[in-house]
Coordinates of C-alpha atoms in Angstrom, one line a residue:
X52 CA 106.2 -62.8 128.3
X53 CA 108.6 -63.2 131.2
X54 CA 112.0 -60.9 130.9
X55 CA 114.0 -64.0 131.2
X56 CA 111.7 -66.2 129.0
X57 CA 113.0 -63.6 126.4
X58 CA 116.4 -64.0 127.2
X59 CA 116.7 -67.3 127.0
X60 CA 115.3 -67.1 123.7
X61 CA 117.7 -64.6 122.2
X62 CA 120.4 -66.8 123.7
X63 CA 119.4 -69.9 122.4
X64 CA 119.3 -68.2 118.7
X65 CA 122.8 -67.1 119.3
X66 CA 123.6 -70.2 120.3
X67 CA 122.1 -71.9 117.4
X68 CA 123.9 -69.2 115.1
X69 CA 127.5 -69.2 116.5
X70 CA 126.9 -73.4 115.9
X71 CA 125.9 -73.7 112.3
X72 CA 126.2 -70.1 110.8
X73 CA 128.8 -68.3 112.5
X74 CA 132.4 -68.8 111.1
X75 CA 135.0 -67.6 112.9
X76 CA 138.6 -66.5 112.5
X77 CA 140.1 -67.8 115.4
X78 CA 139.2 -71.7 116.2
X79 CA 140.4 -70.9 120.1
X80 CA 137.4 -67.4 119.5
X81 CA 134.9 -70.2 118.3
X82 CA 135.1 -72.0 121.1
X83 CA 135.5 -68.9 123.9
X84 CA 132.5 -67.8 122.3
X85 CA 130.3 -70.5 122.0
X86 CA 131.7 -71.7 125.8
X87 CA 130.4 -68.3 127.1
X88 CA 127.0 -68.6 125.4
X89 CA 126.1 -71.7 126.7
X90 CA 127.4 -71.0 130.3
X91 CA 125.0 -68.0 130.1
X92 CA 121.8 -70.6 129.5
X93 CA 123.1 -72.2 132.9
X94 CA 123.2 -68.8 134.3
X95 CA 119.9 -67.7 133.2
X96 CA 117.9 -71.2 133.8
X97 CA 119.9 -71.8 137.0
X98 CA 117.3 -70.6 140.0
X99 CA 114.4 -72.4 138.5
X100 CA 116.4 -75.6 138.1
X101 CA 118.6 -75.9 140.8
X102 CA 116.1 -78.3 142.4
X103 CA 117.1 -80.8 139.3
X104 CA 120.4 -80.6 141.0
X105 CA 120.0 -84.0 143.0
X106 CA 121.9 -87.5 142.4
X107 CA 121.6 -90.7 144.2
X108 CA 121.6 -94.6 143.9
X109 CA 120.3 -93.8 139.7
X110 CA 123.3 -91.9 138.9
X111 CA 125.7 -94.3 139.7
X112 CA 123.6 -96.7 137.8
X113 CA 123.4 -94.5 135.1
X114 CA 127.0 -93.9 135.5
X115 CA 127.9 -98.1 134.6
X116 CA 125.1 -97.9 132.1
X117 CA 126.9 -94.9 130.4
X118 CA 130.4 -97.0 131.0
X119 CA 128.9 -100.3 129.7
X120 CA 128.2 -98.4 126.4
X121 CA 131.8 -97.1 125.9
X122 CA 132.5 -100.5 126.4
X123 CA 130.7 -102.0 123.5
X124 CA 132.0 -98.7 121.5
X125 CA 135.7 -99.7 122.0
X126 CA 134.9 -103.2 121.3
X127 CA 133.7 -102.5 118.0
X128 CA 136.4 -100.5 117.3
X129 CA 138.7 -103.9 117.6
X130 CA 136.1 -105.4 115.2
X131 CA 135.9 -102.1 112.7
X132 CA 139.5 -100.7 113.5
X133 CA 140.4 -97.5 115.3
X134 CA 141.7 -94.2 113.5
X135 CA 143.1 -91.1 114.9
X136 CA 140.9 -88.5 116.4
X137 CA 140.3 -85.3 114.6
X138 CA 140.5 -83.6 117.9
X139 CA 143.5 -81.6 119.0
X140 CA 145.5 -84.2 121.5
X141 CA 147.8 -81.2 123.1
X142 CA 146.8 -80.3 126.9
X143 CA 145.5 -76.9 125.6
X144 CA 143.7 -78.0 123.0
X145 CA 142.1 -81.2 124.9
X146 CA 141.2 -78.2 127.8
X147 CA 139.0 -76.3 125.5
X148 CA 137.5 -79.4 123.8
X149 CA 136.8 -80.9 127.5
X150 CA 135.3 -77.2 128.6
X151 CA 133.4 -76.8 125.5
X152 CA 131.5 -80.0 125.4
X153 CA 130.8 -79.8 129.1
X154 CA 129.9 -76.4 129.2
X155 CA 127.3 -77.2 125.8
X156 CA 126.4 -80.9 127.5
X157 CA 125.2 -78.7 130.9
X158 CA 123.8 -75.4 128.6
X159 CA 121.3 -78.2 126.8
X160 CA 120.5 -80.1 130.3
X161 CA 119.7 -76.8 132.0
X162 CA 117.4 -75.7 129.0
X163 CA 115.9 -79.4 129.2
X164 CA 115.2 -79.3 133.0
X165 CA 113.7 -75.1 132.6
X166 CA 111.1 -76.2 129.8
X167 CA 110.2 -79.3 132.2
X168 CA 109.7 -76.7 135.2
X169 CA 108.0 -74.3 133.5
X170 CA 105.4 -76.3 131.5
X171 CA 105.0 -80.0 133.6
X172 CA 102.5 -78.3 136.5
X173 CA 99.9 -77.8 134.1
X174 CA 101.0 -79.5 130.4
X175 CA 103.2 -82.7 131.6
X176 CA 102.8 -84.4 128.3
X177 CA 103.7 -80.8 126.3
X178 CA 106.4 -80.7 128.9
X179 CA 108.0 -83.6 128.0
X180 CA 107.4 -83.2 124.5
X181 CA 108.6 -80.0 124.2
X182 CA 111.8 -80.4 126.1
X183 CA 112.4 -83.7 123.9
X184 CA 112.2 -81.9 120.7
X185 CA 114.0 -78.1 121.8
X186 CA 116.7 -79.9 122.9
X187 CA 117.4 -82.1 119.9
X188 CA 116.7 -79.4 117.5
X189 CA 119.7 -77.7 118.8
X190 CA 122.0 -80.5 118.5
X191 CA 121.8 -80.9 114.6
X192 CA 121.6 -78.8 111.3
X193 CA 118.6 -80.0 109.1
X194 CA 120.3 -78.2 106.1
X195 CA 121.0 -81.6 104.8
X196 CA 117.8 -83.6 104.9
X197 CA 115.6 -80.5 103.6
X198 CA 118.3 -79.6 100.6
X199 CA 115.9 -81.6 98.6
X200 CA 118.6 -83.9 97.1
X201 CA 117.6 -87.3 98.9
X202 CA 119.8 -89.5 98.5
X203 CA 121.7 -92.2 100.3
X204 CA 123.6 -89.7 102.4
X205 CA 120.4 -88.4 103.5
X206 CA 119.5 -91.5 104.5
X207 CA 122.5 -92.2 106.2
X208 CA 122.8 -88.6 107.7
X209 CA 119.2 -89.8 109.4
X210 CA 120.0 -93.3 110.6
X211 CA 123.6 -92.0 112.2
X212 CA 122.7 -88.7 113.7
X213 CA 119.0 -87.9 113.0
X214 CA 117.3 -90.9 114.6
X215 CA 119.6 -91.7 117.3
X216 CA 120.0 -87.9 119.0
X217 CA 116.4 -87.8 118.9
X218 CA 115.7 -91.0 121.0
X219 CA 118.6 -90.2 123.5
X220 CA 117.1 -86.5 123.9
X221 CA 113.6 -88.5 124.7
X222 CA 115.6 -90.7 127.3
X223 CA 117.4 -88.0 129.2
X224 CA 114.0 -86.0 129.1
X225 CA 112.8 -89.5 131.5
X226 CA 115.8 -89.0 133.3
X227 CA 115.6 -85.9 134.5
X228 CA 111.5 -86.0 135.0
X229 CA 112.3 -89.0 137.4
X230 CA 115.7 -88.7 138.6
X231 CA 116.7 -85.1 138.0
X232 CA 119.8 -83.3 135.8
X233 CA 122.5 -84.4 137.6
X234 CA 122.2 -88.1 136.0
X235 CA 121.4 -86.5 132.2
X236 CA 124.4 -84.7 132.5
X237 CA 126.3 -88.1 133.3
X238 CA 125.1 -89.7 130.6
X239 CA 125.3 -87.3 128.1
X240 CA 128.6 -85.7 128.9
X241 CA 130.7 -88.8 129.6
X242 CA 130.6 -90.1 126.0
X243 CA 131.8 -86.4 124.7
X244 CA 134.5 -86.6 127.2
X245 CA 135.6 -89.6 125.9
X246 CA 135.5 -89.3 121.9
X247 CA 137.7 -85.1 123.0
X248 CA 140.5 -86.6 125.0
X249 CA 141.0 -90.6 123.4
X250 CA 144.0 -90.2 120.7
X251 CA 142.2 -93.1 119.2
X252 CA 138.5 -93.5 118.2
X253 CA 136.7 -96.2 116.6
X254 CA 136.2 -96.1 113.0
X255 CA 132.1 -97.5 113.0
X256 CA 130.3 -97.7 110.0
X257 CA 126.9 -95.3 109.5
X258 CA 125.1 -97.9 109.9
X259 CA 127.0 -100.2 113.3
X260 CA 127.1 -96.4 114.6
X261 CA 123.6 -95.4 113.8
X262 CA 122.2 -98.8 115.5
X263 CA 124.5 -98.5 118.6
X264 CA 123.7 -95.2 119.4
X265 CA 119.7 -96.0 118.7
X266 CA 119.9 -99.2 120.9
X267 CA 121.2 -97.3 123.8
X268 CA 119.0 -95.4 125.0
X269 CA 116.3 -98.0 124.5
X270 CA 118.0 -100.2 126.6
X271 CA 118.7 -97.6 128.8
X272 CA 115.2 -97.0 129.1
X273 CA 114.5 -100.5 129.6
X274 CA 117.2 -100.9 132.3
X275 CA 116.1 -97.9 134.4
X276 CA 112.6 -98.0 134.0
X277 CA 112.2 -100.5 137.8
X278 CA 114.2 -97.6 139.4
X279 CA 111.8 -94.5 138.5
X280 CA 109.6 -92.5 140.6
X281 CA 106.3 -93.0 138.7
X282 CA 103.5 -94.1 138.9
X283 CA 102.1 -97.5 137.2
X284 CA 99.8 -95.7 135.5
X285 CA 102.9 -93.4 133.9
X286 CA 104.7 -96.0 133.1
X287 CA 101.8 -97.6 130.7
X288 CA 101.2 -93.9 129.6
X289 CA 105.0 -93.8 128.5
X290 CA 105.0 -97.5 127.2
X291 CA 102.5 -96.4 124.8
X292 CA 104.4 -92.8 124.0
X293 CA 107.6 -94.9 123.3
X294 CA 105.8 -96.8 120.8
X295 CA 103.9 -93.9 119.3
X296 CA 106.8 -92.3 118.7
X297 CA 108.7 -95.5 117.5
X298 CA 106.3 -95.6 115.3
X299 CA 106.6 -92.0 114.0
X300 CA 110.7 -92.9 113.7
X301 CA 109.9 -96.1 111.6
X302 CA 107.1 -94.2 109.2
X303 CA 110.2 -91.5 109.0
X304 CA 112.6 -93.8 107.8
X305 CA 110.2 -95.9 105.2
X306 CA 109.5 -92.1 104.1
X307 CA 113.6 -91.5 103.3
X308 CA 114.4 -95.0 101.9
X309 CA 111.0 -95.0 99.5
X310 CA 112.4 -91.4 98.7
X311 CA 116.1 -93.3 98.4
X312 CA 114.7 -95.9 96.1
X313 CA 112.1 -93.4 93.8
X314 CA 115.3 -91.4 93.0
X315 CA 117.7 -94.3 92.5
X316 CA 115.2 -96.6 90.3
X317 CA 112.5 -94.1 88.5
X318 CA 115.1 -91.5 87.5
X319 CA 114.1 -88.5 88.9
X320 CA 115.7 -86.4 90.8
X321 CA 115.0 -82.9 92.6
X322 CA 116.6 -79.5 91.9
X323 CA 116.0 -76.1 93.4
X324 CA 115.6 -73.2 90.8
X325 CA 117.9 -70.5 92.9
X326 CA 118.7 -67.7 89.8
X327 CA 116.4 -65.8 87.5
X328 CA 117.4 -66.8 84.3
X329 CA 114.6 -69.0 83.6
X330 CA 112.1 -66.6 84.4
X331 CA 109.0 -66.2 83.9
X332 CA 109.1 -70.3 82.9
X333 CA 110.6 -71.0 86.3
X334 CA 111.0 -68.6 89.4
X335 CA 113.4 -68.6 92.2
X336 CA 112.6 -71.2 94.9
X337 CA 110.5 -73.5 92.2
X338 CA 111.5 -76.8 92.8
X339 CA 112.0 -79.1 89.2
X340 CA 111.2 -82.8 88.8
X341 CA 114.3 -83.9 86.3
X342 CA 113.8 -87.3 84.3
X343 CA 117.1 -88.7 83.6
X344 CA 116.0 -91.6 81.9
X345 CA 114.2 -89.2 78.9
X346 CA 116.9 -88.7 76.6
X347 CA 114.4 -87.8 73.9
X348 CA 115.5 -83.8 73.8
X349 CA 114.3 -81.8 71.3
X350 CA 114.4 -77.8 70.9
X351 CA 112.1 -76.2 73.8
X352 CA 112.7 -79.0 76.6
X353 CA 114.3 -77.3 79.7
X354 CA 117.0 -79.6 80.9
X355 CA 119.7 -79.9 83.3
X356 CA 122.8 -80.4 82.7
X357 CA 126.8 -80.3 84.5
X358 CA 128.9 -77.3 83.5
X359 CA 131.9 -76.2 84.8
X360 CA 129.2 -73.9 87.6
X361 CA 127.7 -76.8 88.8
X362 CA 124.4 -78.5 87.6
X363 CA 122.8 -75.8 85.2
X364 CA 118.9 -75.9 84.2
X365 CA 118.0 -73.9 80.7
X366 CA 116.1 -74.1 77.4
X367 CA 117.8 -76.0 74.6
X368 CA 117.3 -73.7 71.7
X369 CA 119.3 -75.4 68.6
X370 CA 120.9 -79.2 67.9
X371 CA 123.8 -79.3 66.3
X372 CA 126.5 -81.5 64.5
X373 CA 124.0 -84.4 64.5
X374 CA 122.6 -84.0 67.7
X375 CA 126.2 -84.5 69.6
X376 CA 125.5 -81.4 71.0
X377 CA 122.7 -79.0 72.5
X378 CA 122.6 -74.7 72.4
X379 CA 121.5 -73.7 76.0
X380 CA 119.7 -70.1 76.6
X381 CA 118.1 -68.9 79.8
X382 CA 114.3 -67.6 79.2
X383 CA 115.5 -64.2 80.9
X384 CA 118.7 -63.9 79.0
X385 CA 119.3 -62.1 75.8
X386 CA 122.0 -64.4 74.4
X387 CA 122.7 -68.2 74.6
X388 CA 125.0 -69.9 76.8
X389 CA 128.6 -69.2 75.6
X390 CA 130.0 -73.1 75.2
X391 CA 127.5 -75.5 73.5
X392 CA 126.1 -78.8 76.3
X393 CA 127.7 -82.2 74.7
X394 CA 124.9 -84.7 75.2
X395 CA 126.7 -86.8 78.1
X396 CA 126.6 -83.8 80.2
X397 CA 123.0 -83.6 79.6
X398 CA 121.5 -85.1 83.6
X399 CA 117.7 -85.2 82.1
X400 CA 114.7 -83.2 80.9
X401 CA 112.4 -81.1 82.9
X402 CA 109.0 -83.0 83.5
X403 CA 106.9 -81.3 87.1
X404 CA 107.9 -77.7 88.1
X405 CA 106.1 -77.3 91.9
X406 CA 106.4 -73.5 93.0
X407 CA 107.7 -71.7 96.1
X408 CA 108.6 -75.2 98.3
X409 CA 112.8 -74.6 97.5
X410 CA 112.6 -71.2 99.6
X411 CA 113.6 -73.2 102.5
X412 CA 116.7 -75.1 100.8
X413 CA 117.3 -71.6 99.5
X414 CA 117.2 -70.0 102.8
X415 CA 119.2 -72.5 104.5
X416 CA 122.4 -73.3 101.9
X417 CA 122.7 -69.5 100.9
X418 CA 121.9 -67.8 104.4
X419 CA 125.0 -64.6 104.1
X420 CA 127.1 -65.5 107.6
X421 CA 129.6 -62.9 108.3
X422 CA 131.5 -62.3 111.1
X423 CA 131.8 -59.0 111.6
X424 CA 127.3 -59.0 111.9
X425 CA 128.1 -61.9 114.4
X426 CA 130.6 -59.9 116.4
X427 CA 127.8 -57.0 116.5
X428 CA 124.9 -59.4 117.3
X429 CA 126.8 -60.9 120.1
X430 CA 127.2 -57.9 122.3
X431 CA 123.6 -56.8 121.3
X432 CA 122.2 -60.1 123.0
X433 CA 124.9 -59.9 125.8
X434 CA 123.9 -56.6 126.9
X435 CA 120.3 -57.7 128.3
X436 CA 121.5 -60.8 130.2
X437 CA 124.4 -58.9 132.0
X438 CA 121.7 -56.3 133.1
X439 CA 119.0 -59.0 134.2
X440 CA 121.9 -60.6 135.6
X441 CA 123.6 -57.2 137.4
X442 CA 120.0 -56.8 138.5
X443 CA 119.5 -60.8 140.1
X444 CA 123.2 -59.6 142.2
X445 CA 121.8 -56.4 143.6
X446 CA 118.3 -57.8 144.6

């Protein structure tokens, strides 16, 4: 594999790190060091792209388009109401928000524009695929779909971020294809500038926000589809990709809100065994189906219940004082739960145990972030690029 290949793919784990995992001590060292990783991705993608670099008559169409949609924003605002911004609205502070999001909007374009060179000579359809999909994996955290909790907010999470940043990272993969980076960067970067410098934002509802920022790019795509450089033939091969993958977004979202409705009208919910104390009964990373419509406990049923830890799943091993109350005990634990379980704390009984599946919730709600490992990694990953870099100068 190619040397920077490589690199790029170290960086782009750091950058996905410092994003999600990394907490830092200093807000103004969060954003120097996320700033710096992502102008190293421009760095390191920047001679196989800098062909992308070209604007014309489509950028200062996408340019109104991209205005057009702030429009409508602020106009809902007036119909929603506006609240302040949680962004900092001093000049230092809006400086580092406005280098930040510009230096991240240009770090995912570059890496959009790279995959496209490298893979649309000989695998145009993995190209755009796989630039669509690397890109919008790195603009979200799928901690809170795959938690196996559905719920409403998972639903909502996916209709107001989920759905949306994946059809806007499919549009500006068309943009660039046709009309280069330049015009991606526009419409990308001008609605971050806007929401990191306005005082005031509009105060949408998950669901105005998740259809806004769903519609736009499909009209978008619609609007600026007479102005590409392809062929007929491409356009009817990505007519029927659009609807392949609407269709994909639509089977998605029946998926979540049949989840939604199984949890909210059947009673059961999902829980993720993450200690040993039910051992060998139930292992770390089973995941338990809990019926909270069976009431019916008797000694032996494994419930859950709500302690003062959290939501607790054990053995009931004695009734007492008519049944008012349950005696708890871990499988793997010599004694019983210290305070007895009153019976409105109990959430249901355990009915399916499925093995192994809960790693991944595990994994990703208990992954150990420290910062002194980050401050060692960093320099570990910087150390390559400033040599392949030293070395570009010299040659």
């Amino acid at each position: 594999m190619d040397l920077k290949v490589i690199l790029i793919l170290l960086v782009l784990a750091l950058m996905y790190f410092l994003t999600y995992f990394y907490k830092a001590t200093s807000g103004l060292l969060f954003y120097y060091v996320q700033s710096t990783t992502y102008i190293a991705v421009v760095l390191l993608a920047w001679d196989e792209v800098r062909d992308y670099l070209k604007y014309g008559r489509f950028t200062v169409i996408i340019s109104f388009f991209t205005l057009g949609y702030l429009s409508v924003y602020v106009m809902l605002g007036f119909w929603s109401g506006f609240g302040l911004t949680p962004y900092s609205t001093s000049p230092m502070g809006m400086a580092i928000n406005v280098i930040h999001a510009a230096s991240r909007i240009c770090a995912l374009e570059f890496l959009r524009a790279y995959v496209i060179h490298m893979l649309k000579y000989r695998y145009r359809r993995l190209a755009v695929h796989a630039s669509t999909l690397v890109v919008w994996f790195l603009t979200w955290f799928p901690y809170p779909l795959l938690s196996l909790t559905p719920s409403m907010d998972s639903l909502k999470l996916a209709f107001r971020n989920l759905i949306p940043s994946f059809i806007s990272s499919a549009f500006s993969t068309f943009i660039v294809l046709n009309h280069g980076m330049v015009s991606s960067i526009v419409y990308n970067l001008v609605p971050q500038l806007f929401i990191k410098v306005m005082p005031f934002l509009p105060r949408l509802g998950w669901f105005i926000e998740g259809a806004l920022n769903t519609m736009t790019p499909l009209v978008g795509y619609s609007i600026t589809l007479p102005y590409s450089r392809v062929a007929e033939r491409n356009v009817r091969r990505m007519r029927s990709e659009v609807k392949r993958i609407t269709r994909l977004i639509t089977y998605f979202a029946a998926v979540m809100a049949l989840i939604v409705v199984f949890q909210g009208y059947t009673g059961f919910r999902f829980y993720v065994i993450s200690s040993r104390s039910m051992e060998p009964a139930l292992s770390v990373g089973d995941i338990v189906v809990i019926c909270n419509q069976c009431k019916d406990i008797n000694v032996g049923d494994v419930v859950a219940y709500i302690s003062k830890w959290g939501v607790v799943i054990h053995r009931v091993v004695e009734l007492r004082e008519d049944q008012k109350y349950v005696i708890t005990k871990g499988d793997a634990n010599r004694d019983p739960d210290l305070e007895p379980v009153p019976f409105e704390n109990i959430i249901g009984k355990a009915v399916l145990r499925v093995p192994v599946l809960g790693y991944v919730s595990i994994f990703l709600h208990e992954v150990p972030v420290s910062s002194l490992r980050a401050l060692l990694l960093a320099p570990l990953l910087a150390l390559p690029i400033a040599l392949y870099v030293f070395k570009r100068l010299k040659t």
